[in-house]
Each structure stands twice: as structure tokens, then as C-alpha cells.
Amino acid sequence: RPNLLRLIQGESLATLQEDEVAVIETNIDDMNPEFYQHIMDRLFQQGALDVTLTPITMKKGRPAIKLTILSDLPQRDRLIQTLFEESTTIGLRFYQAQRKKLLREIKLIETRYGQIRVKLGYLDNRLCQISPELTDCQEWADKLGLPIKEVYEEVKTAARRQLADPCPEG
């Protein structure tokens, strides 16, 4: 066998955005559950990209909640401070994570209800995700007395029609 190195040159096919984020986590087993919505609102006000609550079981079978925050790196310390001030946690974990995400765009779509924003996701310059803006759908559903799922599906259908979405239903 020859002793050689083979190099293959090429380009990545996917056009995804990449960035690094901070992940902040804590397990809470001693807090009034009514406080979580307030804490989540405060974390979003402080710049959190996402906040999730996951039911877990801790040692000795105690039920608890794992609170996870995703943030841009510069907001990490501010969010940690907010978490210590607003919750009953006495310790937390944090680490950096890499993520990939679709190229995104927000467009106004004309529907029978009026103009509603949709988030569009592109992979290799091809539209592959359509997500109606939930707050816009909620407003129209409340205003017209309709179920939100009806408004949401109408917006998604209108967006597909107007944007000639090549993606399959689903």
C-alpha cells in the first residue's frame, strides 16, 4: 500500500446559518409553579432566545422542573442573574453549544382575514418551512370568534399558494 494522503475538494451543499449560543439549566423542586410564567416572561425580556420547562424526577423520587434557557453569549450573565433573583434555584449549569438553523425571512401574507406575518425557512435557497406568526393568528381568531387552528391553517394554505411552496404538506 502506498503511503499517501488523499484530499478531496468540494463545497457544502447546505446553506445553513451557524452560531454559538449559551445554554443555561437548573433543576427546581421547591418553587410555586405559578411563578414559572413570570420568570419566563422576565427571561425573554432580558434577551433569552428560548426558555423551556421539562418535568423531571430528582433524587429520592422528588418531582421537579428543569428550566433551560438558550441565549446569545453576551446575554448569558444577565440571564443567570435574573434566574437567581426570580427563582428559588441555588445553582445552575451553563455551557456553549453550536447550532445550525435555516435561513429565515418574515413576510406578510394576504389572507381572507387580512395581512398576517409568516416565518419562512430556506434550505439551499429552497423554501422548506412556513410557520404563521402565532400572535397574529391569535388576534384574528379572537377578533372573528374563530378557532385558532382554523386561522392558522388558512394562513399556511394562503402562504403556500402565494409563494408557490414546493414543500409537501406537513
mmCIF file of C-alpha atoms in Angstrom:
data_model
loop_
_atom_site.group_PDB
_atom_site.id
_atom_site.type_symbol
_atom_site.label_atom_id
_atom_site.label_comp_id
_atom_site.label_asym_id
_atom_site.label_seq_id
_atom_site.Cartn_x
_atom_site.Cartn_y
_atom_site.Cartn_z
ATOM 1 C CA ARG A 1 0.000 0.000 0.000
ATOM 2 C CA PRO A 2 1.392 3.386 -0.896
ATOM 3 C CA ASN A 3 1.942 5.927 1.874
ATOM 4 C CA LEU A 4 -0.095 8.899 0.674
ATOM 5 C CA LEU A 5 -2.735 11.431 1.672
ATOM 6 C CA ARG A 6 -5.818 11.962 -0.455
ATOM 7 C CA LEU A 7 -7.529 15.377 -0.445
ATOM 8 C CA ILE A 8 -10.967 15.913 -1.898
ATOM 9 C CA GLN A 9 -12.020 19.474 -2.531
ATOM 10 C CA GLY A 10 -15.663 20.455 -2.707
ATOM 11 C CA GLU A 11 -18.371 22.734 -1.397
ATOM 12 C CA SER A 12 -21.019 22.130 1.210
ATOM 13 C CA LEU A 13 -24.440 21.716 -0.365
ATOM 14 C CA ALA A 14 -26.428 23.020 2.578
ATOM 15 C CA THR A 15 -26.680 26.753 3.150
ATOM 16 C CA LEU A 16 -27.413 26.849 6.853
ATOM 17 C CA GLN A 17 -26.679 29.593 9.310
ATOM 18 C CA GLU A 18 -24.399 28.666 12.204
ATOM 19 C CA ASP A 19 -23.820 30.330 15.532
ATOM 20 C CA GLU A 20 -22.882 29.653 19.134
ATOM 21 C CA VAL A 21 -25.320 30.048 21.985
ATOM 22 C CA ALA A 22 -25.242 29.735 25.741
ATOM 23 C CA VAL A 23 -27.344 27.006 27.341
ATOM 24 C CA ILE A 24 -28.278 27.668 30.979
ATOM 25 C CA GLU A 25 -30.001 24.938 33.012
ATOM 26 C CA THR A 26 -31.230 24.457 36.538
ATOM 27 C CA ASN A 27 -33.383 21.877 38.328
ATOM 28 C CA ILE A 28 -36.057 23.336 40.613
ATOM 29 C CA ASP A 29 -38.071 21.265 43.076
ATOM 30 C CA ASP A 30 -39.163 23.809 45.683
ATOM 31 C CA MET A 31 -40.858 26.689 43.882
ATOM 32 C CA ASN A 32 -44.501 27.641 43.480
ATOM 33 C CA PRO A 33 -45.366 26.534 39.906
ATOM 34 C CA GLU A 34 -47.398 29.714 39.412
ATOM 35 C CA PHE A 35 -44.090 31.636 39.271
ATOM 36 C CA TYR A 36 -42.816 29.977 36.088
ATOM 37 C CA GLN A 37 -44.738 32.141 33.598
ATOM 38 C CA HIS A 38 -43.497 35.328 35.267
ATOM 39 C CA ILE A 39 -39.909 34.049 35.253
ATOM 40 C CA MET A 40 -40.163 33.019 31.596
ATOM 41 C CA ASP A 41 -41.512 36.469 30.678
ATOM 42 C CA ARG A 42 -38.641 38.168 32.530
ATOM 43 C CA LEU A 43 -36.049 35.934 30.843
ATOM 44 C CA PHE A 44 -37.469 36.754 27.401
ATOM 45 C CA GLN A 45 -37.414 40.477 28.302
ATOM 46 C CA GLN A 46 -33.734 40.070 29.232
ATOM 47 C CA GLY A 47 -32.881 38.588 25.817
ATOM 48 C CA ALA A 48 -33.446 34.826 26.099
ATOM 49 C CA LEU A 49 -33.854 33.183 22.693
ATOM 50 C CA ASP A 50 -35.852 30.302 24.166
ATOM 51 C CA VAL A 51 -36.977 29.092 27.584
ATOM 52 C CA THR A 52 -38.263 25.578 28.175
ATOM 53 C CA LEU A 53 -39.636 23.727 31.180
ATOM 54 C CA THR A 54 -39.177 19.960 31.362
ATOM 55 C CA PRO A 55 -40.706 17.787 34.093
ATOM 56 C CA ILE A 56 -38.042 15.585 35.704
ATOM 57 C CA THR A 57 -37.645 13.300 38.711
ATOM 58 C CA MET A 58 -34.790 14.126 41.068
ATOM 59 C CA LYS A 59 -33.129 12.050 43.776
ATOM 60 C CA LYS A 60 -35.414 10.415 46.312
ATOM 61 C CA GLY A 61 -38.181 10.478 43.686
ATOM 62 C CA ARG A 62 -38.888 14.195 44.056
ATOM 63 C CA PRO A 63 -40.760 15.753 41.110
ATOM 64 C CA ALA A 64 -39.030 18.833 39.717
ATOM 65 C CA ILE A 65 -38.736 21.073 36.684
ATOM 66 C CA LYS A 66 -35.611 21.505 34.577
ATOM 67 C CA LEU A 67 -35.601 25.101 33.368
ATOM 68 C CA THR A 68 -33.457 25.562 30.251
ATOM 69 C CA ILE A 69 -32.542 28.887 28.684
ATOM 70 C CA LEU A 70 -30.999 29.409 25.268
ATOM 71 C CA SER A 71 -29.314 32.775 24.738
ATOM 72 C CA ASP A 72 -26.778 34.683 22.730
ATOM 73 C CA LEU A 73 -23.430 34.631 24.529
ATOM 74 C CA PRO A 74 -23.419 38.340 25.569
ATOM 75 C CA GLN A 75 -26.760 37.939 27.429
ATOM 76 C CA ARG A 76 -25.677 34.878 29.432
ATOM 77 C CA ASP A 77 -24.591 36.623 32.647
ATOM 78 C CA ARG A 78 -27.630 38.912 32.721
ATOM 79 C CA LEU A 79 -29.933 35.883 32.342
ATOM 80 C CA ILE A 80 -28.083 33.994 35.075
ATOM 81 C CA GLN A 81 -28.570 36.968 37.417
ATOM 82 C CA THR A 82 -32.281 37.143 36.550
ATOM 83 C CA LEU A 83 -32.669 33.414 37.199
ATOM 84 C CA PHE A 84 -31.044 33.718 40.651
ATOM 85 C CA GLU A 85 -33.180 36.755 41.515
ATOM 86 C CA GLU A 86 -36.519 35.397 40.285
ATOM 87 C CA SER A 87 -36.401 31.671 41.104
ATOM 88 C CA THR A 88 -35.553 29.506 44.099
ATOM 89 C CA THR A 89 -32.522 27.920 42.455
ATOM 90 C CA ILE A 90 -29.235 27.940 44.354
ATOM 91 C CA GLY A 91 -27.122 26.622 41.493
ATOM 92 C CA LEU A 92 -27.125 26.155 37.763
ATOM 93 C CA ARG A 93 -25.118 24.824 34.828
ATOM 94 C CA PHE A 94 -24.144 26.598 31.662
ATOM 95 C CA TYR A 95 -22.234 25.703 28.559
ATOM 96 C CA GLN A 96 -21.760 26.834 24.987
ATOM 97 C CA ALA A 97 -23.443 24.957 22.173
ATOM 98 C CA GLN A 98 -23.219 25.241 18.434
ATOM 99 C CA ARG A 99 -26.380 25.294 16.396
ATOM 100 C CA LYS A 100 -27.393 25.267 12.774
ATOM 101 C CA LYS A 101 -30.532 26.916 11.567
ATOM 102 C CA LEU A 102 -32.370 27.580 8.356
ATOM 103 C CA LEU A 103 -32.013 30.935 6.639
ATOM 104 C CA ARG A 104 -35.099 32.842 7.781
ATOM 105 C CA GLU A 105 -37.364 35.548 6.487
ATOM 106 C CA ILE A 106 -40.645 37.087 7.662
ATOM 107 C CA LYS A 107 -43.262 38.067 5.062
ATOM 108 C CA LEU A 108 -46.754 39.489 5.187
ATOM 109 C CA ILE A 109 -49.281 37.170 3.551
ATOM 110 C CA GLU A 110 -52.647 38.377 2.332
ATOM 111 C CA THR A 111 -55.438 36.172 3.695
ATOM 112 C CA ARG A 112 -59.210 36.446 3.810
ATOM 113 C CA TYR A 113 -58.744 37.721 7.376
ATOM 114 C CA GLY A 114 -56.215 40.397 6.426
ATOM 115 C CA GLN A 115 -52.432 40.528 6.360
ATOM 116 C CA ILE A 116 -50.698 38.047 8.651
ATOM 117 C CA ARG A 117 -46.974 37.505 9.152
ATOM 118 C CA VAL A 118 -45.371 34.158 8.349
ATOM 119 C CA LYS A 119 -41.865 32.950 9.117
ATOM 120 C CA LEU A 120 -40.183 31.279 6.167
ATOM 121 C CA GLY A 121 -37.234 28.891 6.380
ATOM 122 C CA TYR A 122 -34.928 28.167 3.444
ATOM 123 C CA LEU A 123 -32.565 25.269 2.829
ATOM 124 C CA ASP A 124 -30.278 25.567 -0.198
ATOM 125 C CA ASN A 125 -32.297 28.613 -1.314
ATOM 126 C CA ARG A 126 -35.433 26.439 -1.375
ATOM 127 C CA LEU A 127 -38.423 27.267 0.796
ATOM 128 C CA CYS A 128 -38.960 24.349 3.163
ATOM 129 C CA GLN A 129 -40.729 25.760 6.264
ATOM 130 C CA ILE A 130 -43.768 28.006 6.591
ATOM 131 C CA SER A 131 -44.865 28.999 10.065
ATOM 132 C CA PRO A 132 -47.660 31.535 10.587
ATOM 133 C CA GLU A 133 -46.960 34.051 13.359
ATOM 134 C CA LEU A 134 -48.964 32.727 16.292
ATOM 135 C CA THR A 135 -49.742 36.113 17.870
ATOM 136 C CA ASP A 136 -51.188 37.399 14.563
ATOM 137 C CA CYS A 137 -53.323 34.256 14.261
ATOM 138 C CA GLN A 138 -54.481 34.638 17.882
ATOM 139 C CA GLU A 139 -55.508 38.255 17.286
ATOM 140 C CA TRP A 140 -57.599 37.379 14.230
ATOM 141 C CA ALA A 141 -59.108 34.311 15.900
ATOM 142 C CA ASP A 142 -60.158 36.422 18.901
ATOM 143 C CA LYS A 143 -61.398 39.279 16.717
ATOM 144 C CA LEU A 144 -63.511 36.993 14.500
ATOM 145 C CA GLY A 145 -64.521 34.430 17.130
ATOM 146 C CA LEU A 146 -62.864 31.587 15.214
ATOM 147 C CA PRO A 147 -60.800 28.642 16.440
ATOM 148 C CA ILE A 148 -57.095 29.473 16.195
ATOM 149 C CA LYS A 149 -56.366 26.246 14.308
ATOM 150 C CA GLU A 150 -58.740 27.381 11.533
ATOM 151 C CA VAL A 151 -56.977 30.733 11.153
ATOM 152 C CA TYR A 152 -53.525 29.096 11.360
ATOM 153 C CA GLU A 153 -54.293 26.558 8.620
ATOM 154 C CA GLU A 154 -55.862 29.233 6.381
ATOM 155 C CA VAL A 155 -52.722 31.357 6.685
ATOM 156 C CA LYS A 156 -50.464 28.400 5.917
ATOM 157 C CA THR A 157 -52.556 27.475 2.854
ATOM 158 C CA ALA A 158 -52.587 31.088 1.617
ATOM 159 C CA ALA A 159 -48.817 31.333 2.077
ATOM 160 C CA ARG A 160 -48.228 28.119 0.103
ATOM 161 C CA ARG A 161 -50.449 29.376 -2.686
ATOM 162 C CA GLN A 162 -48.841 32.833 -2.832
ATOM 163 C CA LEU A 163 -45.269 31.591 -2.508
ATOM 164 C CA ALA A 164 -45.657 28.503 -4.734
ATOM 165 C CA ASP A 165 -44.290 26.346 -1.916
ATOM 166 C CA PRO A 166 -42.548 23.274 -3.312
ATOM 167 C CA CYS A 167 -42.638 21.562 0.076
ATOM 168 C CA PRO A 168 -45.117 18.794 0.739
ATOM 169 C CA GLU A 169 -47.910 19.205 3.279
ATOM 170 C CA GLY A 170 -46.956 18.573 6.884
#
